[in-house]
Amino acid sequence: METLTSPQQQSSGPITRGCQWFKALPNKFCDKTMEIVRKTKKLGQDDPRRIVHSLKVGLALTLVSLFYYFKPLYDGFGDSAMWAVLTVVVVLEFSVGATLGKGFNRMLATFVAGGLGVGAHCLATLAGRKGEPILIATFVFIIAVIMTFMRFFPKMKARYDYGLLIFILTFCLVSVSGYRDDQVLKMAHERFSTILVGSCASLIVCICVCPVWIGEDLHNSVATNMEKLGNFFQAFGDEYFEVSEEHDQSSENKKSYLQGYRSVLTSKSSEETMANFARWEPGHGPFGYRHPWKMYLKIGNLTRDCAYKVEALNNYLNCKIQTPVEIRGKIQGQCKRVSLECSRALKEMASTFRKMVRTRSAIVHIDSSKEAAEELKTLLRTNLWEEADLLEIIPAASVASLLLEIIECIEKISEAVNELAKAAAFRNGNATVLPEQPDSIHQGEVQNDSNTAMPVPHIAIIVAE
């Protein structure tokens, strides 16, 4: 039996909810404000250069605003002084390379397009008042078609895409507005002058006040990616063969090492952008004029190829079908040795690459991994799997196969790093051979079973700066 409710009772629900919402509004506002404050603080702590860049933009805009505040400067440029302010807003970027690239594109495009616009206006006036708009429209159509199509060329889009857009904009403004304004030459001159002032102000502030060199960021990014792969191989052996089941600080480090490689898989776009901007930067610090930035992309591509194999290797850690521990133990020694030597090779390359030292110290670890790989191949050719189920064999055999392929990837990375070191004139390092110390997450030596040959003693090459 249904109960009847009065209209007052029916309307009390929304009113009550509305009162509760208004009462909770101050608390929600405070929580939201604190969340924004926490995110802002974290953003600044992650990279303090972001705060400095914000201050630099404010400083540059304040400087160019003086053209409006001081009458002598305003009389020289008039209302066109606003173009200087707009130029600072669009040109001043986070890094020196990006600012130089956009500033050069804007100045060159404005100068060339302004000159062509004045020329188009002069030619159009020769056709008389009736023929002038037809010629101007024709010139605008041709320029727009050509410049837009040029933007599809990969090299033009990578370095001059912004300049081509400014070229179209400036040509249309000068040529079309000249139809109603006879002082087209003065307009083009004022526009170029104010854009020149805005671009120069942006460049001066960007270079002279805490400069951010994008080339240095690219250099460190490539080294960090190699180090992340080295961390994965450092932890993979113990994790796959389950040497220790204790959950301590060391196991937590292993988990972070095993996940760090994922950022390498998505680094292609950022590396290409950084390499493009780095080519605009002048020589600074250890990075000289015409530094071989393109070779960084080659190393990045090889590092990502290795990371894709690492992704496949990581999938076997959580595979539903696992090879029994007894069977895995037969190849444990060789696989762990390959993994450990790959880790040492990558970390050695990352360290010397970051310090811009030219050595071939990583070759020692690559050769050692090859020796372990030959032992692993010999072991796989024996009747090791006779009494095992085929489905149980496949995961362990796939892991061994991937480790063998990864050695080739690391060797290619080493060759690319050596080529870059030679082209960029890295300084030579004096190498001293010392006994290798145990890795931080390995508390003991790898124990080989009866089928495993005795391991070759590991050595590390310490580079003296």
Tab-separated table of C-alpha atoms in Angstrom:
chain	number	residue	atom	x	y	z
A	1	MET	CA	0.000	0.000	0.000
A	2	GLU	CA	1.479	3.340	-1.075
A	3	THR	CA	1.796	6.190	1.408
A	4	LEU	CA	0.768	9.653	0.380
A	5	THR	CA	3.094	12.605	1.046
A	6	SER	CA	2.132	16.220	1.245
A	7	PRO	CA	3.602	18.852	-1.114
A	8	GLN	CA	5.496	20.354	1.828
A	9	GLN	CA	7.177	17.012	2.516
A	10	GLN	CA	8.040	16.537	-1.160
A	11	SER	CA	9.657	19.979	-1.401
A	12	SER	CA	11.620	19.593	1.820
A	13	GLY	CA	14.088	17.171	0.185
A	14	PRO	CA	15.717	19.536	-2.344
A	15	ILE	CA	15.691	22.405	0.148
A	16	THR	CA	17.459	20.285	2.756
A	17	ARG	CA	20.026	19.143	0.214
A	18	GLY	CA	20.585	22.730	-0.877
A	19	CYS	CA	21.207	23.858	2.704
A	20	GLN	CA	23.634	21.003	3.260
A	21	TRP	CA	25.474	21.889	0.057
A	22	PHE	CA	25.833	25.533	1.126
A	23	LYS	CA	27.079	24.482	4.558
A	24	ALA	CA	29.711	22.210	3.011
A	25	LEU	CA	30.778	24.837	0.445
A	26	PRO	CA	33.418	26.576	2.649
A	27	ASN	CA	35.057	23.253	3.498
A	28	LYS	CA	35.072	22.209	-0.158
A	29	PHE	CA	36.570	25.561	-1.126
A	30	CYS	CA	39.329	25.212	1.490
A	31	ASP	CA	40.102	21.637	0.403
A	32	LYS	CA	40.260	22.668	-3.247
A	33	THR	CA	42.505	25.619	-2.410
A	34	MET	CA	44.902	23.434	-0.424
A	35	GLU	CA	44.999	20.900	-3.249
A	36	ILE	CA	45.947	23.648	-5.731
A	37	VAL	CA	48.625	24.902	-3.321
A	38	ARG	CA	50.087	21.394	-2.965
A	39	LYS	CA	50.155	20.859	-6.719
A	40	THR	CA	51.744	24.281	-7.265
A	41	LYS	CA	54.402	23.563	-4.659
A	42	LYS	CA	55.181	20.180	-6.174
A	43	LEU	CA	55.380	21.671	-9.662
A	44	GLY	CA	57.923	24.229	-8.486
A	45	GLN	CA	59.935	21.699	-6.498
A	46	ASP	CA	60.120	19.249	-9.410
A	47	ASP	CA	61.848	21.886	-11.562
A	48	PRO	CA	62.633	25.283	-9.944
A	49	ARG	CA	63.513	26.624	-13.406
A	50	ARG	CA	59.774	26.944	-14.074
A	51	ILE	CA	59.511	29.621	-11.398
A	52	VAL	CA	62.524	31.446	-12.839
A	53	HIS	CA	61.016	31.313	-16.329
A	54	SER	CA	57.775	32.859	-15.094
A	55	LEU	CA	59.766	35.723	-13.564
A	56	LYS	CA	61.718	36.152	-16.803
A	57	VAL	CA	58.517	36.506	-18.827
A	58	GLY	CA	57.258	39.146	-16.427
A	59	LEU	CA	60.567	41.039	-16.647
A	60	ALA	CA	60.612	40.990	-20.466
A	61	LEU	CA	57.008	42.208	-20.725
A	62	THR	CA	57.731	45.008	-18.257
A	63	LEU	CA	60.718	46.166	-20.315
A	64	VAL	CA	58.881	46.333	-23.642
A	65	SER	CA	55.893	48.008	-21.986
A	66	LEU	CA	58.112	51.058	-21.515
A	67	PHE	CA	57.411	51.920	-25.162
A	68	TYR	CA	53.870	52.762	-24.081
A	69	TYR	CA	54.730	54.491	-20.814
A	70	PHE	CA	57.432	56.907	-22.028
A	71	LYS	CA	56.306	59.476	-24.542
A	72	PRO	CA	59.634	59.749	-26.482
A	73	LEU	CA	59.553	56.012	-27.147
A	74	TYR	CA	55.841	56.030	-27.928
A	75	ASP	CA	56.264	58.878	-30.446
A	76	GLY	CA	58.832	56.799	-32.320
A	77	PHE	CA	56.594	53.763	-32.762
A	78	GLY	CA	53.049	54.892	-32.019
A	79	ASP	CA	50.365	52.249	-31.682
A	80	SER	CA	52.659	49.727	-33.391
A	81	ALA	CA	54.520	49.411	-30.062
A	82	MET	CA	51.892	46.841	-29.089
A	83	TRP	CA	53.534	44.424	-31.560
A	84	ALA	CA	56.618	44.391	-29.311
A	85	VAL	CA	54.504	43.227	-26.360
A	86	LEU	CA	52.787	40.547	-28.450
A	87	THR	CA	56.165	39.374	-29.746
A	88	VAL	CA	57.486	38.794	-26.229
A	89	VAL	CA	54.378	36.785	-25.341
A	90	VAL	CA	54.739	34.390	-28.296
A	91	VAL	CA	58.551	34.287	-28.648
A	92	LEU	CA	59.900	33.922	-25.100
A	93	GLU	CA	60.064	30.191	-24.437
A	94	PHE	CA	61.397	28.051	-21.597
A	95	SER	CA	64.770	27.298	-23.214
A	96	VAL	CA	67.318	29.363	-25.100
A	97	GLY	CA	67.077	27.172	-28.197
A	98	ALA	CA	63.302	27.481	-28.468
A	99	THR	CA	63.451	31.259	-27.964
A	100	LEU	CA	66.202	31.682	-30.547
A	101	GLY	CA	64.318	29.534	-33.037
A	102	LYS	CA	61.032	31.395	-32.708
A	103	GLY	CA	62.727	34.799	-32.557
A	104	PHE	CA	64.758	34.155	-35.693
A	105	ASN	CA	61.722	32.761	-37.520
A	106	ARG	CA	59.586	35.749	-36.566
A	107	MET	CA	62.169	38.395	-37.485
A	108	LEU	CA	63.188	36.816	-40.784
A	109	ALA	CA	59.609	36.050	-41.843
A	110	THR	CA	58.458	39.570	-40.972
A	111	PHE	CA	61.323	41.176	-42.881
A	112	VAL	CA	60.941	39.080	-46.044
A	113	ALA	CA	57.135	39.053	-46.060
A	114	GLY	CA	57.001	42.782	-45.353
A	115	GLY	CA	59.285	43.473	-48.294
A	116	LEU	CA	57.253	41.249	-50.593
A	117	GLY	CA	54.040	42.843	-49.345
A	118	VAL	CA	55.332	46.329	-50.203
A	119	GLY	CA	56.437	45.060	-53.610
A	120	ALA	CA	53.048	43.461	-54.248
A	121	HIS	CA	51.325	46.716	-53.300
A	122	CYS	CA	53.505	48.738	-55.693
A	123	LEU	CA	52.845	46.339	-58.573
A	124	ALA	CA	49.119	46.324	-57.871
A	125	THR	CA	48.906	50.128	-57.968
A	126	LEU	CA	50.249	50.062	-61.544
A	127	ALA	CA	47.100	48.233	-62.640
A	128	GLY	CA	44.868	51.122	-61.608
A	129	ARG	CA	42.122	51.307	-59.041
A	130	LYS	CA	40.022	48.570	-60.633
A	131	GLY	CA	42.848	46.118	-61.254
A	132	GLU	CA	44.583	46.681	-57.892
A	133	PRO	CA	42.310	44.465	-55.723
A	134	ILE	CA	42.409	41.699	-58.332
A	135	LEU	CA	46.221	41.628	-58.363
A	136	ILE	CA	46.458	41.823	-54.564
A	137	ALA	CA	43.999	38.931	-54.171
A	138	THR	CA	45.996	36.936	-56.742
A	139	PHE	CA	49.275	37.562	-54.885
A	140	VAL	CA	47.700	36.593	-51.552
A	141	PHE	CA	46.311	33.378	-53.058
A	142	ILE	CA	49.675	32.362	-54.579
A	143	ILE	CA	51.691	33.134	-51.436
A	144	ALA	CA	49.199	31.363	-49.171
A	145	VAL	CA	49.188	28.239	-51.365
A	146	ILE	CA	52.987	28.042	-51.656
A	147	MET	CA	53.766	28.723	-47.988
A	148	THR	CA	51.075	26.350	-46.743
A	149	PHE	CA	52.329	23.537	-48.979
A	150	MET	CA	55.911	24.125	-47.809
A	151	ARG	CA	54.776	23.421	-44.265
A	152	PHE	CA	54.225	19.775	-45.238
A	153	PHE	CA	57.943	19.222	-45.868
A	154	PRO	CA	59.289	17.476	-42.726
A	155	LYS	CA	62.453	19.561	-42.445
A	156	MET	CA	60.619	22.823	-43.025
A	157	LYS	CA	57.937	21.904	-40.499
A	158	ALA	CA	60.519	20.917	-37.893
A	159	ARG	CA	62.524	24.156	-37.983
A	160	TYR	CA	60.571	26.832	-39.863
A	161	ASP	CA	56.889	26.050	-39.352
A	162	TYR	CA	56.354	29.089	-37.124
A	163	GLY	CA	58.216	31.315	-39.578
A	164	LEU	CA	56.023	30.198	-42.474
A	165	LEU	CA	52.883	31.057	-40.502
A	166	ILE	CA	54.244	34.516	-39.665
A	167	PHE	CA	55.214	34.968	-43.323
A	168	ILE	CA	51.622	34.384	-44.468
A	169	LEU	CA	50.242	36.649	-41.737
A	170	THR	CA	52.632	39.542	-42.406
A	171	PHE	CA	52.266	39.410	-46.182
A	172	CYS	CA	48.471	39.522	-45.942
A	173	LEU	CA	48.501	42.375	-43.404
A	174	VAL	CA	50.886	44.543	-45.431
A	175	SER	CA	49.540	43.869	-48.912
A	176	VAL	CA	45.813	43.895	-48.106
A	177	SER	CA	45.868	46.852	-45.692
A	178	GLY	CA	47.871	48.815	-48.256
A	179	TYR	CA	44.768	48.965	-50.410
A	180	ARG	CA	43.159	51.385	-47.896
A	181	ASP	CA	46.336	52.947	-46.503
A	182	ASP	CA	48.836	54.615	-48.809
A	183	GLN	CA	51.599	54.672	-46.153
A	184	VAL	CA	52.255	50.970	-46.543
A	185	LEU	CA	56.056	51.361	-46.403
A	186	LYS	CA	55.848	53.163	-43.052
A	187	MET	CA	53.509	50.486	-41.688
A	188	ALA	CA	55.867	47.687	-42.734
A	189	HIS	CA	58.835	49.519	-41.209
A	190	GLU	CA	57.083	50.063	-37.872
A	191	ARG	CA	55.904	46.472	-37.699
A	192	PHE	CA	59.381	45.087	-38.390
A	193	SER	CA	61.021	47.499	-35.926
A	194	THR	CA	58.702	46.652	-33.051
A	195	ILE	CA	58.997	42.906	-33.697
A	196	LEU	CA	62.770	43.301	-33.779
A	197	VAL	CA	62.669	45.098	-30.419
A	198	GLY	CA	60.385	42.452	-28.872
A	199	SER	CA	62.499	39.558	-30.169
A	200	CYS	CA	65.757	41.117	-28.987
A	201	ALA	CA	64.282	41.806	-25.540
A	202	SER	CA	63.164	38.178	-25.296
A	203	LEU	CA	66.571	36.875	-26.360
A	204	ILE	CA	68.485	39.121	-23.970
A	205	VAL	CA	66.362	38.152	-20.981
A	206	CYS	CA	66.357	34.451	-21.915
A	207	ILE	CA	70.147	34.241	-22.379
A	208	CYS	CA	71.359	36.634	-19.677
A	209	VAL	CA	69.013	35.677	-16.826
A	210	CYS	CA	69.463	32.056	-15.671
A	211	PRO	CA	69.562	30.519	-19.172
A	212	VAL	CA	68.067	27.074	-19.727
A	213	TRP	CA	70.016	25.132	-22.371
A	214	ILE	CA	67.806	22.540	-24.010
A	215	GLY	CA	70.858	20.751	-25.410
A	216	GLU	CA	72.066	20.008	-21.900
A	217	ASP	CA	68.630	18.609	-21.044
A	218	LEU	CA	68.779	16.348	-24.105
A	219	HIS	CA	72.245	15.131	-23.135
A	220	ASN	CA	71.138	14.261	-19.599
A	221	SER	CA	67.900	12.688	-20.849
A	222	VAL	CA	69.737	10.231	-23.126
A	223	ALA	CA	72.128	9.303	-20.307
A	224	THR	CA	69.235	8.822	-17.875
A	225	ASN	CA	67.413	6.510	-20.287
A	226	MET	CA	70.473	4.255	-20.552
A	227	GLU	CA	70.757	4.258	-16.768
A	228	LYS	CA	67.094	3.228	-16.384
A	229	LEU	CA	67.646	0.207	-18.609
A	230	GLY	CA	70.737	-0.659	-16.571
A	231	ASN	CA	68.666	-0.526	-13.385
A	232	PHE	CA	66.159	-2.954	-14.888
A	233	PHE	CA	68.818	-5.550	-15.716
A	234	GLN	CA	70.345	-5.073	-12.277
A	235	ALA	CA	67.092	-6.174	-10.653
A	236	PHE	CA	65.772	-8.602	-13.282
A	237	GLY	CA	67.951	-11.604	-12.440
A	238	ASP	CA	66.996	-11.833	-8.780
A	239	GLU	CA	63.342	-11.064	-9.502
A	240	TYR	CA	62.911	-13.714	-12.201
A	241	PHE	CA	64.827	-16.476	-10.454
A	242	GLU	CA	63.407	-15.545	-7.037
A	243	VAL	CA	66.685	-15.525	-5.154
A	244	SER	CA	65.127	-13.758	-2.159
A	245	GLU	CA	61.511	-13.538	-1.041
A	246	GLU	CA	62.097	-11.020	1.758
A	247	HIS	CA	60.207	-7.729	1.458
A	248	ASP	CA	62.735	-5.154	2.619
A	249	GLN	CA	64.082	-1.876	1.308
A	250	SER	CA	66.154	-3.742	-1.265
A	251	SER	CA	63.056	-5.431	-2.726
A	252	GLU	CA	61.307	-2.058	-2.952
A	253	ASN	CA	64.281	-0.709	-4.916
A	254	LYS	CA	64.016	-3.658	-7.261
A	255	LYS	CA	60.351	-2.888	-7.943
A	256	SER	CA	61.167	0.720	-8.821
A	257	TYR	CA	64.062	-0.398	-11.020
A	258	LEU	CA	61.801	-2.823	-12.892
A	259	GLN	CA	59.276	-0.075	-13.718
A	260	GLY	CA	61.655	2.772	-14.563
A	261	TYR	CA	62.185	1.702	-18.171
A	262	ARG	CA	58.586	2.581	-19.165
A	263	SER	CA	59.393	6.272	-19.608
A	264	VAL	CA	62.031	5.313	-22.193
A	265	LEU	CA	59.341	3.873	-24.468
A	266	THR	CA	57.619	7.263	-24.844
A	267	SER	CA	60.713	9.505	-25.098
A	268	LYS	CA	60.865	9.752	-28.901
A	269	SER	CA	58.758	12.898	-29.310
A	270	SER	CA	60.475	14.847	-26.523
A	271	GLU	CA	63.955	13.923	-27.780
A	272	GLU	CA	63.153	15.045	-31.322
A	273	THR	CA	61.782	18.352	-30.018
A	274	MET	CA	64.829	18.942	-27.822
A	275	ALA	CA	67.230	18.081	-30.648
A	276	ASN	CA	65.438	20.498	-32.975
A	277	PHE	CA	65.675	23.373	-30.474
A	278	ALA	CA	69.237	22.478	-29.464
A	279	ARG	CA	70.464	23.158	-33.007
A	280	TRP	CA	69.487	26.816	-32.587
A	281	GLU	CA	71.627	27.279	-29.494
A	282	PRO	CA	75.115	28.834	-29.694
A	283	GLY	CA	78.138	27.051	-28.279
A	284	HIS	CA	78.019	26.897	-24.495
A	285	GLY	CA	80.011	24.982	-21.912
A	286	PRO	CA	81.158	21.608	-23.228
A	287	PHE	CA	78.723	21.828	-26.164
A	288	GLY	CA	80.547	23.585	-28.982
A	289	TYR	CA	79.305	25.167	-32.181
A	290	ARG	CA	77.651	22.678	-34.567
A	291	HIS	CA	77.462	20.008	-31.892
A	292	PRO	CA	76.230	16.706	-33.442
A	293	TRP	CA	72.734	16.809	-31.952
A	294	LYS	CA	71.330	14.457	-34.617
A	295	MET	CA	73.496	11.646	-33.280
A	296	TYR	CA	71.633	11.871	-29.987
A	297	LEU	CA	68.497	10.783	-31.850
A	298	LYS	CA	70.314	7.697	-33.129
A	299	ILE	CA	71.311	6.732	-29.586
A	300	GLY	CA	67.761	7.418	-28.421
A	301	ASN	CA	66.290	5.155	-31.119
A	302	LEU	CA	68.673	2.316	-30.228
A	303	THR	CA	67.859	2.768	-26.539
A	304	ARG	CA	64.140	2.507	-27.290
A	305	ASP	CA	64.712	-0.638	-29.372
A	306	CYS	CA	66.367	-2.142	-26.314
A	307	ALA	CA	63.499	-0.895	-24.111
A	308	TYR	CA	60.950	-2.711	-26.304
A	309	LYS	CA	62.819	-5.955	-25.700
A	310	VAL	CA	62.926	-5.097	-22.012
A	311	GLU	CA	59.134	-4.697	-22.133
A	312	ALA	CA	58.828	-8.207	-23.551
A	313	LEU	CA	61.244	-9.478	-20.901
A	314	ASN	CA	59.247	-7.805	-18.138
A	315	ASN	CA	56.063	-9.557	-19.292
A	316	TYR	CA	57.585	-12.914	-18.334
A	317	LEU	CA	57.860	-11.817	-14.704
A	318	ASN	CA	54.064	-11.990	-14.375
A	319	CYS	CA	53.349	-14.615	-17.000
A	320	LYS	CA	50.536	-17.055	-16.139
A	321	ILE	CA	52.538	-20.007	-17.436
A	322	GLN	CA	55.810	-20.107	-15.499
A	323	THR	CA	58.704	-22.501	-15.910
A	324	PRO	CA	59.237	-24.556	-12.730
A	325	VAL	CA	61.998	-23.337	-10.427
A	326	GLU	CA	63.970	-26.562	-10.885
A	327	ILE	CA	64.171	-26.037	-14.650
A	328	ARG	CA	64.914	-22.336	-14.371
A	329	GLY	CA	67.716	-23.140	-11.959
A	330	LYS	CA	69.590	-24.943	-14.753
A	331	ILE	CA	70.061	-21.687	-16.691
A	332	GLN	CA	70.025	-19.383	-13.695
A	333	GLY	CA	73.765	-18.743	-13.475
A	334	GLN	CA	74.282	-17.802	-17.121
A	335	CYS	CA	71.113	-15.689	-17.371
A	336	LYS	CA	71.892	-13.770	-14.212
A	337	ARG	CA	75.423	-13.160	-15.359
A	338	VAL	CA	74.226	-11.857	-18.748
A	339	SER	CA	71.695	-9.594	-17.033
A	340	LEU	CA	74.240	-8.273	-14.543
A	341	GLU	CA	76.895	-7.579	-17.174
A	342	CYS	CA	74.339	-5.796	-19.370
A	343	SER	CA	73.446	-3.637	-16.386
A	344	ARG	CA	77.075	-2.763	-15.737
A	345	ALA	CA	77.698	-1.958	-19.396
A	346	LEU	CA	74.710	0.377	-19.641
A	347	LYS	CA	75.497	2.128	-16.357
A	348	GLU	CA	79.122	2.565	-17.366
A	349	MET	CA	78.061	4.083	-20.688
A	350	ALA	CA	75.562	6.366	-18.962
A	351	SER	CA	78.157	7.570	-16.457
A	352	THR	CA	80.916	8.319	-18.982
A	353	PHE	CA	78.402	9.774	-21.456
A	354	ARG	CA	76.988	12.160	-18.841
A	355	LYS	CA	80.507	13.327	-17.938
A	356	MET	CA	81.416	13.575	-21.666
A	357	VAL	CA	84.398	11.269	-21.242
A	358	ARG	CA	85.573	9.210	-24.192
A	359	THR	CA	86.364	5.630	-23.123
A	360	ARG	CA	85.602	2.108	-24.222
A	361	SER	CA	85.240	0.786	-20.687
A	362	ALA	CA	81.776	-0.670	-21.357
A	363	ILE	CA	83.319	-3.079	-23.871
A	364	VAL	CA	84.751	-5.080	-20.945
A	365	HIS	CA	81.268	-5.830	-19.634
A	366	ILE	CA	79.856	-6.447	-23.115
A	367	ASP	CA	82.599	-9.017	-23.799
A	368	SER	CA	81.888	-10.650	-20.460
A	369	SER	CA	78.183	-10.866	-21.296
A	370	LYS	CA	79.062	-12.443	-24.653
A	371	GLU	CA	81.074	-15.127	-22.874
A	372	ALA	CA	78.119	-15.880	-20.626
A	373	ALA	CA	75.875	-15.881	-23.711
A	374	GLU	CA	78.049	-18.511	-25.393
A	375	GLU	CA	77.815	-20.669	-22.275
A	376	LEU	CA	74.045	-20.194	-22.299
A	377	LYS	CA	73.812	-21.194	-25.979
A	378	THR	CA	75.870	-24.314	-25.306
A	379	LEU	CA	73.605	-25.216	-22.413
A	380	LEU	CA	70.449	-24.710	-24.495
A	381	ARG	CA	71.763	-27.069	-27.185
A	382	THR	CA	72.067	-29.940	-24.719
A	383	ASN	CA	69.304	-32.337	-23.649
A	384	LEU	CA	68.370	-29.926	-20.879
A	385	TRP	CA	64.635	-30.004	-21.601
A	386	GLU	CA	64.071	-33.712	-22.314
A	387	GLU	CA	61.915	-34.502	-19.296
A	388	ALA	CA	60.041	-31.171	-19.164
A	389	ASP	CA	56.679	-30.159	-20.578
A	390	LEU	CA	56.905	-28.020	-23.717
A	391	LEU	CA	54.556	-25.312	-22.349
A	392	GLU	CA	56.744	-25.026	-19.249
A	393	ILE	CA	59.914	-24.717	-21.318
A	394	ILE	CA	58.748	-21.869	-23.569
A	395	PRO	CA	58.846	-19.002	-21.000
A	396	ALA	CA	62.380	-19.763	-19.796
A	397	ALA	CA	63.625	-20.325	-23.348
A	398	SER	CA	62.064	-17.025	-24.439
A	399	VAL	CA	63.772	-15.175	-21.582
A	400	ALA	CA	67.119	-16.662	-22.562
A	401	SER	CA	66.538	-15.747	-26.223
A	402	LEU	CA	65.615	-12.162	-25.350
A	403	LEU	CA	68.735	-11.769	-23.220
A	404	LEU	CA	70.850	-12.877	-26.173
A	405	GLU	CA	69.165	-10.301	-28.432
A	406	ILE	CA	69.596	-7.573	-25.833
A	407	ILE	CA	73.373	-8.067	-25.865
A	408	GLU	CA	73.379	-7.119	-29.554
A	409	CYS	CA	71.254	-4.037	-28.801
A	410	ILE	CA	73.639	-2.881	-26.077
A	411	GLU	CA	76.600	-3.386	-28.399
A	412	LYS	CA	74.938	-1.140	-30.996
A	413	ILE	CA	74.295	1.490	-28.329
A	414	SER	CA	77.963	1.338	-27.330
A	415	GLU	CA	79.058	1.841	-30.945
A	416	ALA	CA	76.713	4.825	-31.356
A	417	VAL	CA	77.980	6.378	-28.109
A	418	ASN	CA	81.574	5.980	-29.270
A	419	GLU	CA	80.737	7.608	-32.603
A	420	LEU	CA	79.153	10.559	-30.829
A	421	ALA	CA	82.099	10.834	-28.431
A	422	LYS	CA	84.458	11.024	-31.389
A	423	ALA	CA	82.340	13.539	-33.335
A	424	ALA	CA	81.745	15.763	-30.277
A	425	ALA	CA	85.396	15.553	-29.166
A	426	PHE	CA	84.721	14.144	-25.710
A	427	ARG	CA	87.797	14.334	-23.514
A	428	ASN	CA	89.842	11.173	-23.100
A	429	GLY	CA	89.677	9.454	-19.720
A	430	ASN	CA	92.435	7.546	-17.957
A	431	ALA	CA	91.141	4.089	-17.099
A	432	THR	CA	92.189	2.135	-14.031
A	433	VAL	CA	91.128	-1.495	-13.660
A	434	LEU	CA	89.905	-2.356	-10.156
A	435	PRO	CA	88.003	-5.310	-8.713
A	436	GLU	CA	84.272	-4.938	-9.089
A	437	GLN	CA	82.270	-4.179	-5.938
A	438	PRO	CA	78.919	-5.928	-5.373
A	439	ASP	CA	75.854	-4.103	-6.663
A	440	SER	CA	73.681	-2.347	-4.121
A	441	ILE	CA	70.744	-4.696	-4.491
A	442	HIS	CA	72.837	-7.876	-4.707
A	443	GLN	CA	73.914	-9.079	-1.286
A	444	GLY	CA	75.870	-12.096	-2.478
A	445	GLU	CA	77.525	-13.709	-5.451
A	446	VAL	CA	75.478	-15.619	-7.978
A	447	GLN	CA	75.651	-19.317	-7.186
A	448	ASN	CA	76.012	-21.541	-10.239
A	449	ASP	CA	74.795	-25.114	-10.356
A	450	SER	CA	76.762	-28.138	-11.521
A	451	ASN	CA	75.938	-27.445	-15.181
A	452	THR	CA	77.327	-23.912	-15.005
A	453	ALA	CA	80.878	-23.030	-15.799
A	454	MET	CA	82.813	-20.926	-13.320
A	455	PRO	CA	82.214	-17.215	-13.941
A	456	VAL	CA	84.940	-14.969	-15.193
A	457	PRO	CA	85.893	-12.393	-12.508
A	458	HIS	CA	84.147	-9.058	-13.115
A	459	ILE	CA	86.114	-5.869	-13.463
A	460	ALA	CA	85.033	-2.264	-13.429
A	461	ILE	CA	86.719	0.609	-15.159
A	462	ILE	CA	86.841	3.742	-13.023
A	463	VAL	CA	87.211	6.854	-15.148
A	464	ALA	CA	89.462	9.500	-13.668
A	465	GLU	CA	88.351	12.945	-14.631
